[in-house]
Amino acid sequence: MFSKSCEYGIRAVIYIVSASKNGERVGISEICQNIDAPEHFTAKILQILTRNRIVSSQKGVHGGFYLDDYQKGLALIEVVTAIDGKTLFTGCGLGLKQCSETNPCPIHSKFKSIRNDIKKMLEQTTIEELGNSIKKGKSVLKTLKI
Amino acid sequence: MFSKSCEYGIRAVIYIVSASKNGERVGISEICQNIDAPEHFTAKILQILTRNRIVSSQKGVHGGFYLDDYQKGLALIEVVTAIDGKTLFTGCGLGLKQCSETNPCPIHSKFKSIRNDIKKMLEQTTIEELGNSIKKGKSVLKTLKI
DNA sequence: CAAATAAAAGACAAATTTATCCTTTATACA
DNA sequence: TGTATAAAGGATAAATTTGTCTTTTATTTG
């Protein structure tokens, strides 16, 4: 469904929101320890997100990543689109470039509703909402240690 | 969503069903010309499907690929599972191995309904049904030449 | 200003997916 | 029975994705 990059990206932003109380910044190593992701690789993904102004960052001492109030309210679809592009919502299920309403592939209509559901779900879910779910302990971002 | 292999595999079986009138066999080069897919690569995917008894094949003169009546009635999910496995229906949206009902990721429940919809769609759609859509000219499997 | 810190960026490597080529095996039919 | 045919299978290559390492840049703080 999502690429590994996108999975790490989503997990990272959710962690940042859940961990940075009152504007505190979170470092890349802390992030990656808490989402079970490779550090340098995830750093590059966060670079993409900061370039797209989905995440904010600060270099130097006490630097790190954080989300401002506007960014917290962004929907998950912003993260997904920045990393994986729009193919998941717009592309043909069978990979046909010319597939369209007037020139449909055999599963076009059946696929359309699913694509729309995915899109709707990602549009309606905010980063903050998912961060709160982590804060409250209702969900997790990594394998629990035993 | 699906891998390239899976896209080619689905397109191939739909073409075979749509093109093989009364048990006629269809050769790999004809298949690939009509679904815009690389020949040798698609041949390997059809090998997987024949090993899984989703497609039938015959070597030698007048050989080729075909689907018997039972195989025509198979659902698309058989094709997808044989090629891409079950991760699309069972895996976590954020790639967490331990994600489950009791230990959910933040998007677990929202994702579940979408996964179920995809699964349901693939279970309810038969290969034959899609082949008929092609036969009737209601849909296409490749870019139309202008 | 200098040192320490942390993200940004660039270069490179491993792994996986996608694609191609060549040889082998099975089948039909003359 | 032998030859042509077409799928099966093996080996290899290209492309993409994923992952690592090192250097550079910006910022804070003493």
Coordinates of C-alpha atoms (C1' of nucleotides) in Angstrom, one line a residue:
Chain A
M1 CA 0.0 0.0 0.0
F2 CA 2.5 2.6 1.2
S3 CA 6.2 2.5 0.5
K4 CA 8.6 1.8 3.4
S5 CA 9.6 5.5 3.1
C6 CA 6.0 6.5 3.6
E7 CA 5.5 4.2 6.6
Y8 CA 8.6 5.6 8.3
G9 CA 7.5 9.1 7.4
I10 CA 4.0 8.7 8.9
R11 CA 5.3 7.0 12.0
A12 CA 7.9 9.8 12.4
V13 CA 5.4 12.6 12.3
I14 CA 3.1 10.9 14.6
Y15 CA 5.9 10.3 17.1
I16 CA 7.1 13.9 16.9
V17 CA 3.6 15.2 17.6
S18 CA 3.1 12.8 20.4
A19 CA 6.5 13.5 22.0
S20 CA 7.0 17.2 21.7
K21 CA 5.2 18.9 24.5
N22 CA 4.9 22.7 24.2
G23 CA 7.1 23.2 21.2
E24 CA 10.0 21.0 22.3
R25 CA 12.1 19.6 19.6
V26 CA 12.7 15.9 19.1
G27 CA 16.0 14.6 17.7
I28 CA 16.3 12.1 14.9
S29 CA 17.8 9.4 17.0
E30 CA 15.1 9.6 19.6
I31 CA 12.5 9.5 16.9
C32 CA 14.0 6.4 15.3
Q33 CA 14.4 4.6 18.5
N34 CA 10.8 5.0 19.2
I35 CA 9.4 4.0 15.8
D36 CA 11.9 1.2 15.0
A37 CA 13.2 2.9 11.9
P38 CA 16.7 3.3 10.3
E39 CA 18.1 6.6 11.4
H40 CA 19.8 8.0 8.3
F41 CA 17.1 6.8 6.0
T42 CA 14.4 8.3 8.1
A43 CA 16.4 11.5 8.3
K44 CA 16.2 11.8 4.6
I45 CA 12.4 11.3 4.7
L46 CA 12.1 14.0 7.3
Q47 CA 14.1 16.3 5.0
I48 CA 11.4 15.8 2.3
L49 CA 8.7 16.6 4.8
T50 CA 10.5 19.7 6.1
R51 CA 11.1 20.9 2.5
N52 CA 7.3 20.5 2.0
R53 CA 6.7 22.4 5.2
I54 CA 4.8 19.5 6.8
V55 CA 7.4 19.3 9.5
S56 CA 9.6 22.0 11.0
S57 CA 13.2 21.6 12.0
Q58 CA 15.9 23.5 13.8
K59 CA 19.6 22.9 13.6
G60 CA 22.2 23.2 16.3
V61 CA 22.0 22.8 20.1
H62 CA 18.5 22.0 21.3
G63 CA 17.5 21.6 17.7
G64 CA 15.4 18.9 16.3
F65 CA 12.0 18.3 14.7
Y66 CA 8.6 19.7 15.7
L67 CA 5.3 20.6 14.2
D68 CA 3.7 24.0 14.7
D69 CA 0.0 24.3 15.4
Y70 CA -0.9 24.6 11.7
Q71 CA 1.2 21.5 10.8
K72 CA -0.4 19.4 13.6
G73 CA -3.7 20.0 12.0
L74 CA -2.5 18.7 8.6
A75 CA -4.2 15.6 7.3
L76 CA -2.3 12.4 6.7
I77 CA -2.8 12.7 3.0
E78 CA -0.2 15.6 3.0
V79 CA 2.4 13.3 4.3
V80 CA 1.6 10.5 2.0
T81 CA 1.4 12.7 -1.1
A82 CA 4.8 14.4 -0.2
I83 CA 6.5 11.0 0.0
D84 CA 4.7 8.6 -2.3
G85 CA 3.0 11.1 -4.7
K86 CA -0.7 10.7 -5.8
T87 CA -0.6 7.4 -7.7
L88 CA -2.4 5.6 -4.8
F89 CA -5.4 7.9 -5.3
T90 CA -5.2 8.6 -9.0
G91 CA -3.4 5.7 -10.6
C92 CA -5.0 2.7 -12.4
G93 CA -5.3 -0.5 -10.4
L94 CA -3.8 -2.5 -13.2
G95 CA -1.1 0.1 -14.0
L96 CA -2.6 1.3 -17.3
K97 CA -1.6 4.9 -18.0
Q98 CA -4.5 5.6 -20.3
C99 CA -7.1 4.2 -17.9
S100 CA -10.0 6.7 -17.4
E101 CA -13.7 7.0 -17.0
T102 CA -14.1 6.9 -20.8
N103 CA -11.4 4.3 -21.4
P104 CA -11.6 2.1 -18.3
C105 CA -9.7 -1.0 -17.3
P106 CA -11.8 -4.0 -16.3
I107 CA -11.6 -3.2 -12.6
H108 CA -11.8 0.6 -13.0
S109 CA -15.2 1.2 -11.3
K110 CA -14.7 -1.3 -8.6
F111 CA -11.3 0.2 -7.8
K112 CA -12.5 3.7 -7.9
S113 CA -14.6 3.5 -4.7
I114 CA -11.7 1.9 -2.8
R115 CA -9.3 4.6 -3.9
N116 CA -11.8 7.2 -2.9
D117 CA -12.2 5.6 0.5
I118 CA -8.5 5.6 1.0
K119 CA -8.3 9.2 0.0
K120 CA -11.2 10.2 2.2
M121 CA -9.7 8.4 5.2
L122 CA -6.3 10.1 4.7
E123 CA -8.0 13.5 4.2
Q124 CA -10.1 13.1 7.4
T125 CA -7.3 12.0 9.6
T126 CA -5.1 14.6 11.1
I127 CA -1.5 14.1 12.4
E128 CA -2.5 15.5 15.8
E129 CA -5.4 13.1 16.2
L130 CA -3.0 10.1 15.7
G131 CA -0.5 11.7 18.0
N132 CA -3.1 12.0 20.7
S133 CA -4.0 8.3 20.3
I134 CA -0.3 7.5 21.1
K135 CA -0.2 10.0 24.0
K136 CA -3.2 8.3 25.6
G137 CA -1.6 4.9 25.1
K138 CA -4.4 3.7 22.8
S139 CA -2.0 2.7 20.1
V140 CA 1.7 2.1 19.5
L141 CA 4.3 2.9 16.9
K142 CA 6.8 0.1 17.6
T143 CA 7.1 -3.4 18.8
L144 CA 6.7 -3.5 22.6
K145 CA 9.6 -4.8 24.5
I146 CA 8.9 -7.8 26.6
Chain B
M1 CA -1.3 -1.1 -4.4
F2 CA -0.4 -4.2 -6.5
S3 CA 3.2 -4.9 -7.6
K4 CA 4.0 -4.7 -11.3
S5 CA 4.1 -8.5 -11.4
C6 CA 0.6 -8.6 -10.1
E7 CA -0.7 -6.0 -12.5
Y8 CA 0.8 -8.0 -15.4
G9 CA -0.6 -11.2 -14.0
I10 CA -4.1 -9.9 -13.6
R11 CA -4.0 -8.4 -17.1
A12 CA -2.7 -11.6 -18.5
V13 CA -5.4 -13.9 -17.1
I14 CA -8.1 -11.5 -18.1
Y15 CA -6.7 -11.4 -21.6
I16 CA -6.5 -15.2 -21.8
V17 CA -10.1 -15.6 -20.7
S18 CA -11.3 -13.0 -23.1
A19 CA -9.3 -14.3 -26.1
S20 CA -9.5 -18.1 -25.8
K21 CA -12.8 -19.1 -27.4
N22 CA -13.8 -22.8 -26.7
G23 CA -10.6 -24.0 -25.1
E24 CA -8.2 -22.4 -27.6
R25 CA -4.8 -21.7 -26.3
V26 CA -3.2 -18.3 -26.3
G27 CA 0.6 -17.9 -26.7
I28 CA 2.7 -15.7 -24.5
S29 CA 3.7 -13.3 -27.3
E30 CA 0.0 -12.7 -28.2
I31 CA -0.8 -12.2 -24.6
C32 CA 1.9 -9.7 -24.1
Q33 CA 1.2 -7.7 -27.2
N34 CA -2.3 -7.3 -26.1
I35 CA -1.6 -6.2 -22.5
D36 CA 1.5 -4.1 -23.1
A37 CA 3.7 -6.2 -20.9
P38 CA 7.3 -7.5 -21.2
E39 CA 7.2 -11.0 -22.6
H40 CA 9.8 -12.9 -20.6
F41 CA 8.9 -11.3 -17.4
T42 CA 5.2 -12.0 -17.9
A43 CA 6.1 -15.6 -18.8
K44 CA 7.5 -16.1 -15.4
I45 CA 4.4 -14.7 -13.7
L46 CA 2.3 -17.1 -15.7
Q47 CA 4.6 -19.9 -14.5
I48 CA 3.7 -19.0 -11.0
L49 CA 0.0 -19.0 -11.8
T50 CA 0.2 -22.3 -13.6
R51 CA 2.1 -23.8 -10.7
N52 CA -0.8 -22.6 -8.5
R53 CA -3.3 -24.1 -10.9
I54 CA -4.9 -20.7 -11.5
V55 CA -4.0 -21.0 -15.2
S56 CA -3.5 -24.0 -17.4
S57 CA -0.8 -24.4 -20.0
Q58 CA 0.2 -26.7 -22.7
K59 CA 3.7 -27.1 -24.3
G60 CA 4.4 -27.7 -28.0
V61 CA 2.6 -27.1 -31.2
H62 CA -0.7 -25.4 -30.6
G63 CA 0.2 -25.0 -27.0
G64 CA -0.3 -22.0 -24.9
F65 CA -2.2 -20.8 -21.9
Y66 CA -5.9 -21.2 -21.2
L67 CA -8.3 -21.4 -18.3
D68 CA -10.7 -24.3 -17.7
D69 CA -14.2 -23.7 -16.5
Y70 CA -13.3 -24.0 -12.9
Q71 CA -10.4 -21.6 -13.3
K72 CA -12.5 -19.1 -15.1
G73 CA -14.8 -18.9 -12.0
L74 CA -11.9 -18.2 -9.7
A75 CA -11.9 -14.8 -7.9
L76 CA -9.2 -12.2 -8.5
I77 CA -8.0 -12.7 -5.0
E78 CA -6.5 -16.0 -6.0
V79 CA -4.4 -14.3 -8.6
V80 CA -3.3 -11.5 -6.3
T81 CA -2.5 -13.9 -3.4
A82 CA -0.5 -16.2 -5.6
I83 CA 1.7 -13.3 -6.9
D84 CA 1.8 -10.7 -4.1
G85 CA 0.9 -12.8 -1.1
K86 CA -1.6 -11.8 1.6
T87 CA 0.2 -8.7 3.0
L88 CA -2.3 -6.3 1.3
F89 CA -5.2 -7.9 3.3
T90 CA -3.4 -8.8 6.5
G91 CA -0.4 -6.5 6.9
C92 CA -0.3 -3.3 9.0
G93 CA -0.8 0.0 7.2
L94 CA 2.3 1.4 8.9
G95 CA 4.4 -1.8 8.5
L96 CA 4.4 -2.8 12.1
K97 CA 4.8 -6.5 12.5
Q98 CA 3.2 -6.6 15.9
C99 CA 0.2 -4.5 15.0
S100 CA -3.0 -6.3 16.0
E101 CA -6.4 -5.7 17.5
T102 CA -5.0 -5.7 21.0
N103 CA -1.8 -3.8 20.1
P104 CA -2.9 -1.5 17.3
C105 CA -1.0 1.1 15.3
P106 CA -2.7 4.6 15.2
I107 CA -4.5 3.9 12.0
H108 CA -5.3 0.3 12.6
S109 CA -9.1 0.6 12.8
K110 CA -9.4 3.1 10.0
F111 CA -7.2 0.9 7.8
K112 CA -9.0 -2.3 8.6
S113 CA -12.2 -1.4 6.8
I114 CA -10.3 -0.4 3.7
R115 CA -8.4 -3.6 3.7
N116 CA -11.6 -5.5 4.1
D117 CA -13.2 -3.7 1.3
I118 CA -10.3 -4.5 -1.0
K119 CA -10.4 -8.1 0.1
K120 CA -14.2 -8.3 -0.5
M121 CA -13.9 -6.7 -3.9
L122 CA -11.2 -9.2 -5.0
E123 CA -13.2 -12.1 -3.6
Q124 CA -16.4 -11.1 -5.3
T125 CA -14.8 -10.4 -8.7
T126 CA -14.2 -13.4 -11.0
I127 CA -11.7 -13.7 -13.8
E128 CA -14.5 -14.6 -16.2
E129 CA -16.6 -11.5 -15.3
L130 CA -13.6 -9.3 -16.2
G131 CA -12.9 -11.3 -19.4
N132 CA -16.5 -10.7 -20.5
S133 CA -16.2 -7.0 -19.9
I134 CA -13.2 -7.1 -22.4
K135 CA -15.1 -9.2 -24.9
K136 CA -18.0 -6.8 -24.9
G137 CA -15.7 -3.9 -25.5
K138 CA -16.7 -2.3 -22.2
S139 CA -13.1 -2.0 -21.0
V140 CA -9.5 -2.3 -22.2
L141 CA -6.3 -3.9 -21.2
K142 CA -3.8 -1.7 -23.0
T143 CA -3.3 1.7 -24.4
L144 CA -5.4 2.1 -27.6
K145 CA -3.5 2.8 -30.7
I146 CA -4.4 6.1 -32.4
Chain C
dC1 C1' 34.6 34.2 18.6
dA2 C1' 35.1 29.1 19.3
dA3 C1' 33.2 24.8 20.4
dA4 C1' 29.5 21.7 20.5
dT5 C1' 25.4 20.2 18.5
dA6 C1' 22.0 18.6 15.3
dA7 C1' 19.9 18.8 10.8
dA8 C1' 21.0 18.9 5.6
dA9 C1' 23.2 17.0 2.0
dG10 C1' 26.1 14.1 -0.9
dA11 C1' 28.2 9.7 -2.0
dC12 C1' 27.9 5.1 -1.8
dA13 C1' 26.2 0.1 -0.8
dA14 C1' 22.8 -3.5 -0.1
dA15 C1' 18.5 -5.5 -1.2
dT16 C1' 14.6 -6.1 -3.9
dT17 C1' 11.9 -5.7 -8.0
dT18 C1' 11.7 -5.7 -12.7
dA19 C1' 13.4 -7.2 -17.1
dT20 C1' 16.2 -9.9 -20.6
dC21 C1' 18.5 -13.8 -22.6
dC22 C1' 19.6 -18.6 -23.2
dT23 C1' 18.9 -23.5 -22.4
dT24 C1' 15.9 -27.4 -21.4
dT25 C1' 11.7 -30.0 -21.5
dA26 C1' 7.3 -31.5 -23.2
dT27 C1' 4.0 -31.9 -27.0
dA28 C1' 2.0 -32.2 -31.7
dC29 C1' 2.3 -33.6 -36.1
dA30 C1' 4.2 -34.8 -40.5
Chain D
dT1 C1' 10.8 -41.1 -35.4
dG2 C1' 12.3 -36.7 -35.9
dT3 C1' 11.5 -31.8 -36.3
dA4 C1' 9.1 -27.7 -35.1
dT5 C1' 6.9 -25.4 -31.5
dA6 C1' 5.9 -23.3 -27.1
dA7 C1' 6.1 -23.3 -22.2
dA8 C1' 9.5 -24.1 -18.1
dG9 C1' 13.5 -23.0 -16.0
dG10 C1' 18.0 -21.0 -15.0
dA11 C1' 21.4 -17.3 -15.2
dT12 C1' 22.2 -12.7 -15.5
dA13 C1' 21.4 -7.6 -15.8
dA14 C1' 19.1 -3.2 -15.1
dA15 C1' 16.4 -0.3 -12.3
dT16 C1' 14.4 1.1 -8.2
dT17 C1' 14.0 1.1 -3.3
dT18 C1' 16.0 0.9 1.0
dG19 C1' 19.8 1.6 4.0
dT20 C1' 24.6 3.5 5.6
dC21 C1' 28.4 6.5 6.1
dT22 C1' 30.7 10.9 5.8
dT23 C1' 30.9 15.8 5.1
dT24 C1' 28.7 20.4 5.2
dT25 C1' 25.8 23.9 7.1
dA26 C1' 23.3 26.4 10.5
dT27 C1' 22.5 27.4 15.3
dT28 C1' 23.1 27.7 20.3
dT29 C1' 25.9 28.6 24.1
dG30 C1' 29.9 29.6 26.9

